[in-house]
mmCIF file of C-alpha atoms in Angstrom:
data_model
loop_
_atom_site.group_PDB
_atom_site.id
_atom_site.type_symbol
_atom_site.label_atom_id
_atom_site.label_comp_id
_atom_site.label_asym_id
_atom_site.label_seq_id
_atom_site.Cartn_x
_atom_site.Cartn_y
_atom_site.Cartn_z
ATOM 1 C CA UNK A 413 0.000 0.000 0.000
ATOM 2 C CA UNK A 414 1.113 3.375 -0.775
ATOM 3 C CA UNK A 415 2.261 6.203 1.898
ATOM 4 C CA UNK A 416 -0.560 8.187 3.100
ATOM 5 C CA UNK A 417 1.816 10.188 5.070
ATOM 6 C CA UNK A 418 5.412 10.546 5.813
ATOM 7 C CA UNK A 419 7.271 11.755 8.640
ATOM 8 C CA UNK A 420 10.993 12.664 9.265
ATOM 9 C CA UNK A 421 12.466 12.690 12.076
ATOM 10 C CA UNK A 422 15.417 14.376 13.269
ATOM 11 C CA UNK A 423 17.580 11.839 15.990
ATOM 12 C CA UNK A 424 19.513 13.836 18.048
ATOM 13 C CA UNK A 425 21.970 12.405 20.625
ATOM 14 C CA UNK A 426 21.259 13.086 24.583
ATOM 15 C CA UNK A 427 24.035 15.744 24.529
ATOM 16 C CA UNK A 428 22.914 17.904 21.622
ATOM 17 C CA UNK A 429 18.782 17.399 21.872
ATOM 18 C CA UNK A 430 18.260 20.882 23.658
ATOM 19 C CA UNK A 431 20.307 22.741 20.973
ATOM 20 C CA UNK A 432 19.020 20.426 17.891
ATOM 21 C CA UNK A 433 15.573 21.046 18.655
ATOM 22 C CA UNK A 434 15.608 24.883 19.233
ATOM 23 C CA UNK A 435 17.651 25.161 15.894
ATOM 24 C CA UNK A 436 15.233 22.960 14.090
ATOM 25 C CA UNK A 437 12.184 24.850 15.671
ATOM 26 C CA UNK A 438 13.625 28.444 14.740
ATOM 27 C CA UNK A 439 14.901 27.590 10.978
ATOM 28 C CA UNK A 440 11.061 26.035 10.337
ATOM 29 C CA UNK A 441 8.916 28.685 12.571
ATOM 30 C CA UNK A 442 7.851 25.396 14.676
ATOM 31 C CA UNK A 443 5.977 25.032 17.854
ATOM 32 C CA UNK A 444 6.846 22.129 20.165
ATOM 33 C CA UNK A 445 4.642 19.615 21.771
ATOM 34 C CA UNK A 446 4.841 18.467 24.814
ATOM 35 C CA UNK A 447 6.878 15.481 25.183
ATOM 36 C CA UNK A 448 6.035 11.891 24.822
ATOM 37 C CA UNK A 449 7.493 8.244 24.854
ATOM 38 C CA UNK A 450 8.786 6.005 27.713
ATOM 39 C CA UNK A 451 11.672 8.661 28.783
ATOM 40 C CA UNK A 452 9.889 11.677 26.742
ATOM 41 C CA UNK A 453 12.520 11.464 23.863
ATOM 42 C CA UNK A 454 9.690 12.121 21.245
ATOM 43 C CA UNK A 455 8.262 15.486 20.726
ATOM 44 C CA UNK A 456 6.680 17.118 17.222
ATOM 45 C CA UNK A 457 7.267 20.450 15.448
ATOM 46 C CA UNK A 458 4.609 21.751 14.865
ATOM 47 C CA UNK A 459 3.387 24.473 12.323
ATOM 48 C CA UNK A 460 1.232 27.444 12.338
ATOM 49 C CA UNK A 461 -1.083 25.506 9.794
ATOM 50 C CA UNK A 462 -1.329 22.499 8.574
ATOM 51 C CA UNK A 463 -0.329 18.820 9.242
ATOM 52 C CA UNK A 464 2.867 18.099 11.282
ATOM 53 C CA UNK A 465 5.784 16.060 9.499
ATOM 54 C CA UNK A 466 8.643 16.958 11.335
ATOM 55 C CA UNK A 467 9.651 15.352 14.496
ATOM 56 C CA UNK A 468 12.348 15.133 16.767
ATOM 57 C CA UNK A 469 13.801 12.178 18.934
ATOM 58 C CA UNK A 470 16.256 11.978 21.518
ATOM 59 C CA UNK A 471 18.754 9.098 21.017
ATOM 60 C CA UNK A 472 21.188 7.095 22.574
ATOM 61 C CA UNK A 473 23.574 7.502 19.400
ATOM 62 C CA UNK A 474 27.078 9.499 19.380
ATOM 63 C CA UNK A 475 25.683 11.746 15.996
ATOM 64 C CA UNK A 476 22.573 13.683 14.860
ATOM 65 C CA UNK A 477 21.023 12.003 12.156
ATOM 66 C CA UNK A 478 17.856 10.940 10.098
ATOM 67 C CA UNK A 479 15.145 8.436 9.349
ATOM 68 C CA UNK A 480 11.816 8.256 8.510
ATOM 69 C CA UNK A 481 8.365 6.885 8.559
ATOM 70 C CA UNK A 482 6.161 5.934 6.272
ATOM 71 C CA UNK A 483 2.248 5.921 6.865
ATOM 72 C CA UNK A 484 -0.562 4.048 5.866
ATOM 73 C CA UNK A 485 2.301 1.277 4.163
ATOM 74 C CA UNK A 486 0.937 -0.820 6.923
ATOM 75 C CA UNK A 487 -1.399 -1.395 9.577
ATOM 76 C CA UNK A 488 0.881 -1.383 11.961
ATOM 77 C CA UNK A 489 3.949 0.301 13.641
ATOM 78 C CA UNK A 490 6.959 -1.544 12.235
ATOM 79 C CA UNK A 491 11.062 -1.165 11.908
ATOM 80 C CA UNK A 492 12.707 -1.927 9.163
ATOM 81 C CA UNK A 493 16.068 -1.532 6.898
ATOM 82 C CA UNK A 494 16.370 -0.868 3.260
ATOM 83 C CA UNK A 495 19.052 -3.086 1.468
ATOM 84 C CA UNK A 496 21.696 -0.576 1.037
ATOM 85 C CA UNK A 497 20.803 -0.393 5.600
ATOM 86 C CA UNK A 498 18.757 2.824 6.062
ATOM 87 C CA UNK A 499 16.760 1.808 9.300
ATOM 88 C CA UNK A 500 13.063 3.585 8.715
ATOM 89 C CA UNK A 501 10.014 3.069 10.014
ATOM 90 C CA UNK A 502 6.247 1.713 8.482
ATOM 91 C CA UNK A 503 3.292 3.031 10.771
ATOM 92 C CA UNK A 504 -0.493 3.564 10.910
ATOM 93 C CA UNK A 505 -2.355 5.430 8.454
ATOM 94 C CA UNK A 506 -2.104 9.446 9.180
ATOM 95 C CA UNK A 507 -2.328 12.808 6.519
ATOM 96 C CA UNK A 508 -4.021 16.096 6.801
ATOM 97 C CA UNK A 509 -3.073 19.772 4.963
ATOM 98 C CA UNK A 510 0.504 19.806 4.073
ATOM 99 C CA UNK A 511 1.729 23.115 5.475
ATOM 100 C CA UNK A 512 2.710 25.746 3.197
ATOM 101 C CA UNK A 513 5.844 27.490 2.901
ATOM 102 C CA UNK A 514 6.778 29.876 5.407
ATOM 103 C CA UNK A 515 7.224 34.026 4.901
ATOM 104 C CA UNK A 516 10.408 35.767 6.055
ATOM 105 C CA UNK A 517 11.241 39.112 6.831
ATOM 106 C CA UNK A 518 12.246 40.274 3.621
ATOM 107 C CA UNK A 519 9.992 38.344 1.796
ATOM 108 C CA UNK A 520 11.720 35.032 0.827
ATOM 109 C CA UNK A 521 9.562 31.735 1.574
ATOM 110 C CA UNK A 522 11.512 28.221 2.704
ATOM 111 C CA UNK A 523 10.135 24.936 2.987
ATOM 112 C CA UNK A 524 11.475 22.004 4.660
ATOM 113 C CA UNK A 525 10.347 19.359 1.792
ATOM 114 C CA UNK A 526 12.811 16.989 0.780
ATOM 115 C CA UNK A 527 14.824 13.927 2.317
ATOM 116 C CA UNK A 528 17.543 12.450 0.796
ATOM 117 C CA UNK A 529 19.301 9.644 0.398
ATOM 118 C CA UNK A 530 22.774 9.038 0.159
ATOM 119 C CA UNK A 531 23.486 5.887 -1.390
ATOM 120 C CA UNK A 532 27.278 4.180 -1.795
ATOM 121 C CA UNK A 533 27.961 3.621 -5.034
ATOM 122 C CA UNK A 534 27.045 -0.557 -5.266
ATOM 123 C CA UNK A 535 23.712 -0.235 -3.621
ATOM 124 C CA UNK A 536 22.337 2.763 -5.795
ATOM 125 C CA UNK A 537 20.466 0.716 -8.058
ATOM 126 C CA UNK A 538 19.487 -1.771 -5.645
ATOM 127 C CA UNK A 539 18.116 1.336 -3.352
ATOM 128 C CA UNK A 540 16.193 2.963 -6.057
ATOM 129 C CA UNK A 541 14.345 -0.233 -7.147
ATOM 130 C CA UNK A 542 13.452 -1.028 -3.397
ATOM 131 C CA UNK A 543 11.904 2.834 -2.648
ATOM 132 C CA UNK A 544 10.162 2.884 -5.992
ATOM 133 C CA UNK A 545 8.534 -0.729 -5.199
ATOM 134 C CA UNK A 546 7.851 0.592 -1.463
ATOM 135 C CA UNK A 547 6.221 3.783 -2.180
ATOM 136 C CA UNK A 548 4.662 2.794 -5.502
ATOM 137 C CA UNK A 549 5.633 6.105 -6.698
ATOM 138 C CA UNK A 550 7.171 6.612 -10.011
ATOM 139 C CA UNK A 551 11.151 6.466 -10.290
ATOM 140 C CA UNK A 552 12.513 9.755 -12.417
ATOM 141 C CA UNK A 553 15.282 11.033 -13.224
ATOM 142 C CA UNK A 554 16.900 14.532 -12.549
ATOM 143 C CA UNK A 555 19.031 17.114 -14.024
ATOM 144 C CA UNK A 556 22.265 15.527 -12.292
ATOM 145 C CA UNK A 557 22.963 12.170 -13.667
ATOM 146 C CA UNK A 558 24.184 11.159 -10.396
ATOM 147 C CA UNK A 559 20.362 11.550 -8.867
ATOM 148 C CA UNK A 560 16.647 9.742 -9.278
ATOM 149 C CA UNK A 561 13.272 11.061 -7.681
ATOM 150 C CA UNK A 562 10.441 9.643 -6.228
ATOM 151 C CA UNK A 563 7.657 11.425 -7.925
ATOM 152 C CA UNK A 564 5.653 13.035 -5.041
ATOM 153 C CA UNK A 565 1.403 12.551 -4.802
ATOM 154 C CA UNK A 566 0.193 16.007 -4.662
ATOM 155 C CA UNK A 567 -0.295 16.697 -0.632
ATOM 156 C CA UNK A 568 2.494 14.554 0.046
ATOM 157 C CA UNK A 569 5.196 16.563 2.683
ATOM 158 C CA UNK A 570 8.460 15.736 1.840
ATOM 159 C CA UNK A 571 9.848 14.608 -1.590
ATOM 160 C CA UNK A 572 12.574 11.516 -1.875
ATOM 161 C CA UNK A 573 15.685 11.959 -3.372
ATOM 162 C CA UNK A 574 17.800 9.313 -4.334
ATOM 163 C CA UNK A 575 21.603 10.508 -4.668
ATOM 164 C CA UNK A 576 24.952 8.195 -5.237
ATOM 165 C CA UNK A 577 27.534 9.351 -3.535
ATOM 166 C CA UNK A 578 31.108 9.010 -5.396
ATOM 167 C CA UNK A 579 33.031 6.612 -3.980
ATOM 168 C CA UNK A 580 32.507 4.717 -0.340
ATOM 169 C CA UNK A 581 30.430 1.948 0.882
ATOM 170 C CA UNK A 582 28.592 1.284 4.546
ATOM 171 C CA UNK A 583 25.011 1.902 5.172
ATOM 172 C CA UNK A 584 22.664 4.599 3.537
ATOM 173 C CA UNK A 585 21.905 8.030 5.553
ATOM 174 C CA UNK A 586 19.934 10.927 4.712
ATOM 175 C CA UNK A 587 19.402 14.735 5.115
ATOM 176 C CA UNK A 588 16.865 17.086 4.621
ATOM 177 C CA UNK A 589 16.964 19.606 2.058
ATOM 178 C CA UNK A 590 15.026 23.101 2.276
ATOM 179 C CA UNK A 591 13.450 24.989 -1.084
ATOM 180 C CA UNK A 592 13.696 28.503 -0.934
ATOM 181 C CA UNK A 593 12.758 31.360 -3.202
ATOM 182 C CA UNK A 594 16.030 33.908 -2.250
ATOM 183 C CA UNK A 595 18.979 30.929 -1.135
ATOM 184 C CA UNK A 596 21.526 33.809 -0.074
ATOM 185 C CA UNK A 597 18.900 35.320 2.083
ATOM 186 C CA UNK A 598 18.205 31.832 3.502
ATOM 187 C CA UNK A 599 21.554 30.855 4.207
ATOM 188 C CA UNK A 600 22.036 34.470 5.984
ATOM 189 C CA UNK A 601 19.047 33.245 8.427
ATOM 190 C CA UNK A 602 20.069 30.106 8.947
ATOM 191 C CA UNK A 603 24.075 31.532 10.140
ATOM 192 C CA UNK A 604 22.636 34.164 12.436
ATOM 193 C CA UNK A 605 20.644 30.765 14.059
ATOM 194 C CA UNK A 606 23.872 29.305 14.670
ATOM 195 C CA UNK A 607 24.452 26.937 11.384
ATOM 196 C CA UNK A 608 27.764 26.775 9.148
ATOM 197 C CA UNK A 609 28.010 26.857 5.737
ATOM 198 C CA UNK A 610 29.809 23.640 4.569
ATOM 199 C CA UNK A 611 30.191 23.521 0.848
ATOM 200 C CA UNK A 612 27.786 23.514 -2.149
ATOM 201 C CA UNK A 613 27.117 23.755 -5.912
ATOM 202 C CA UNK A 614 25.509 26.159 -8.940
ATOM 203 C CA UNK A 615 22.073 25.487 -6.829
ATOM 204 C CA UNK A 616 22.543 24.297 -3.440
ATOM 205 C CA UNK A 617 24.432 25.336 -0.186
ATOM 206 C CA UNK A 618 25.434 22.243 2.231
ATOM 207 C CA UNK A 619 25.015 23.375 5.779
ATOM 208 C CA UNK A 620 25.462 22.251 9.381
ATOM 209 C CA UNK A 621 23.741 23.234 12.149
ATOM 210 C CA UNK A 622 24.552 23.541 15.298
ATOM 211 C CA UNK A 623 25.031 20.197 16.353
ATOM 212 C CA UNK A 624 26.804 19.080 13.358
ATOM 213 C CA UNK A 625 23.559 17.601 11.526
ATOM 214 C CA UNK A 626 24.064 18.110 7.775
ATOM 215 C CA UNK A 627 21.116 19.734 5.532
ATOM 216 C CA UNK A 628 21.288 21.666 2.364
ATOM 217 C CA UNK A 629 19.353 24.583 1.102
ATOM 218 C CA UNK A 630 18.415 24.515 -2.683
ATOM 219 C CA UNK A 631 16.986 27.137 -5.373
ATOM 220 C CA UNK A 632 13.394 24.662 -5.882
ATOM 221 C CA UNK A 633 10.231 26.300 -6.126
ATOM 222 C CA UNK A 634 9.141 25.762 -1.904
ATOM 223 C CA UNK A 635 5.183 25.177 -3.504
ATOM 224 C CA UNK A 636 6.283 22.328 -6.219
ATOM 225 C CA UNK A 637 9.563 21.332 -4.938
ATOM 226 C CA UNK A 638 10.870 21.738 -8.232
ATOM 227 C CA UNK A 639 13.677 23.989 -9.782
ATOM 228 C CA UNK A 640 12.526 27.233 -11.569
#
């Protein structure tokens, strides 16, 4: 069954959670729920309007990272691990609005909308065929021959990427990317918040934020995800 829904969450280890979460909550304009699980390492961000997709998780881990969940794929709440090893999750149906981009101070509009995947070289193909098959969405390609999307339902939150990395092996991780009409103005925001700029391309600036989790900041269109 096809997503109805998907989440991403944003694992932070138990040293960097306080930090993590403001950042994440001040670069997306978030509210904060109150928190939930066994030893309250869950909490949501949560938007002015709009569905939530972005949550946050406290971790036992030694780095920030990603993963996601995938709603309405199953019944049930459910771990699992792609083959190239990116550890996701299936859950119960959810869905709602999808929020829409938020308005800065100057005018520019940013969306978190896009995970993706970083995939070693000998598992890209492998990757792409299992995402395509879970999702049941259509497998495209991209400008860069070294990418493939996951054409995205209309309402869907976030967009999947699928990009090979050069060289390397070891499991699949992810980051999140954010579409933004005015990138310089974005990346201005995001380094008064406390984040470093870390590299970067023709269209894209590679970031860190303040606890060393890596997310970029493209030129897409924040309403279509797509570049102008």
């Amino acid at each position: 069954m096809p997503p109805t829904w998907i989440t991403a969450f944003l694992d932070f280890p138990t040293g960097s959670w306080e930090n993590g979460v403001r950042f994440w909550r001040d670069v997306t304009a978030s509210g904060l729920s109150p928190v939930r699980g066994a030893d309250g390492e869950f909490a949501t961000l949560l938007p002015a309007t709009g569905e939530p997709f972005l949550r946050v998780q406290r971790t036992g881990a030694d780095r920030p990272g990603i993963h996601l969940d995938l709603h309405g794929a199953e019944d049930h709440w459910e771990v699992r691990t792609s083959p190239g090893g990116f550890v996701f999750c299936v859950n119960v149906p959810a869905g709602g609005e999808r929020p829409p981009p938020q308005a800065w101070p100057g005018r520019h509009t940013s969306l978190v909308d896009q995970v993706c995947l970083d995939i070693p070289p000998d598992a890209y193909d492998a990757e792409c065929a299992y995402w395509a098959d879970l999702t049941g969405w259509e497998l495209a390609p991209t400008s860069a021959p070294y990418m493939r999307q996951l054409v995205r339902p209309a309402g869907m939150p976030l967009r999947i990427l699928l990009q090979r990395r050069d060289e390397g092996s070891g499991p699949v991780t992810a980051h999140l990317d954010i579409a933004t009409t005015d990138r310089e103005a974005e990346v201005a925001r995001h380094v008064a918040l406390g984040a470093v700029v870390d590299g970067g391309g023709a269209r894209w600036t590679r970031m860190l934020d303040p606890v060393g989790m890596v997310y970029c900041l493209t030129d897409r269109d924040p309403v279509t995800g797509l570049l102008p």
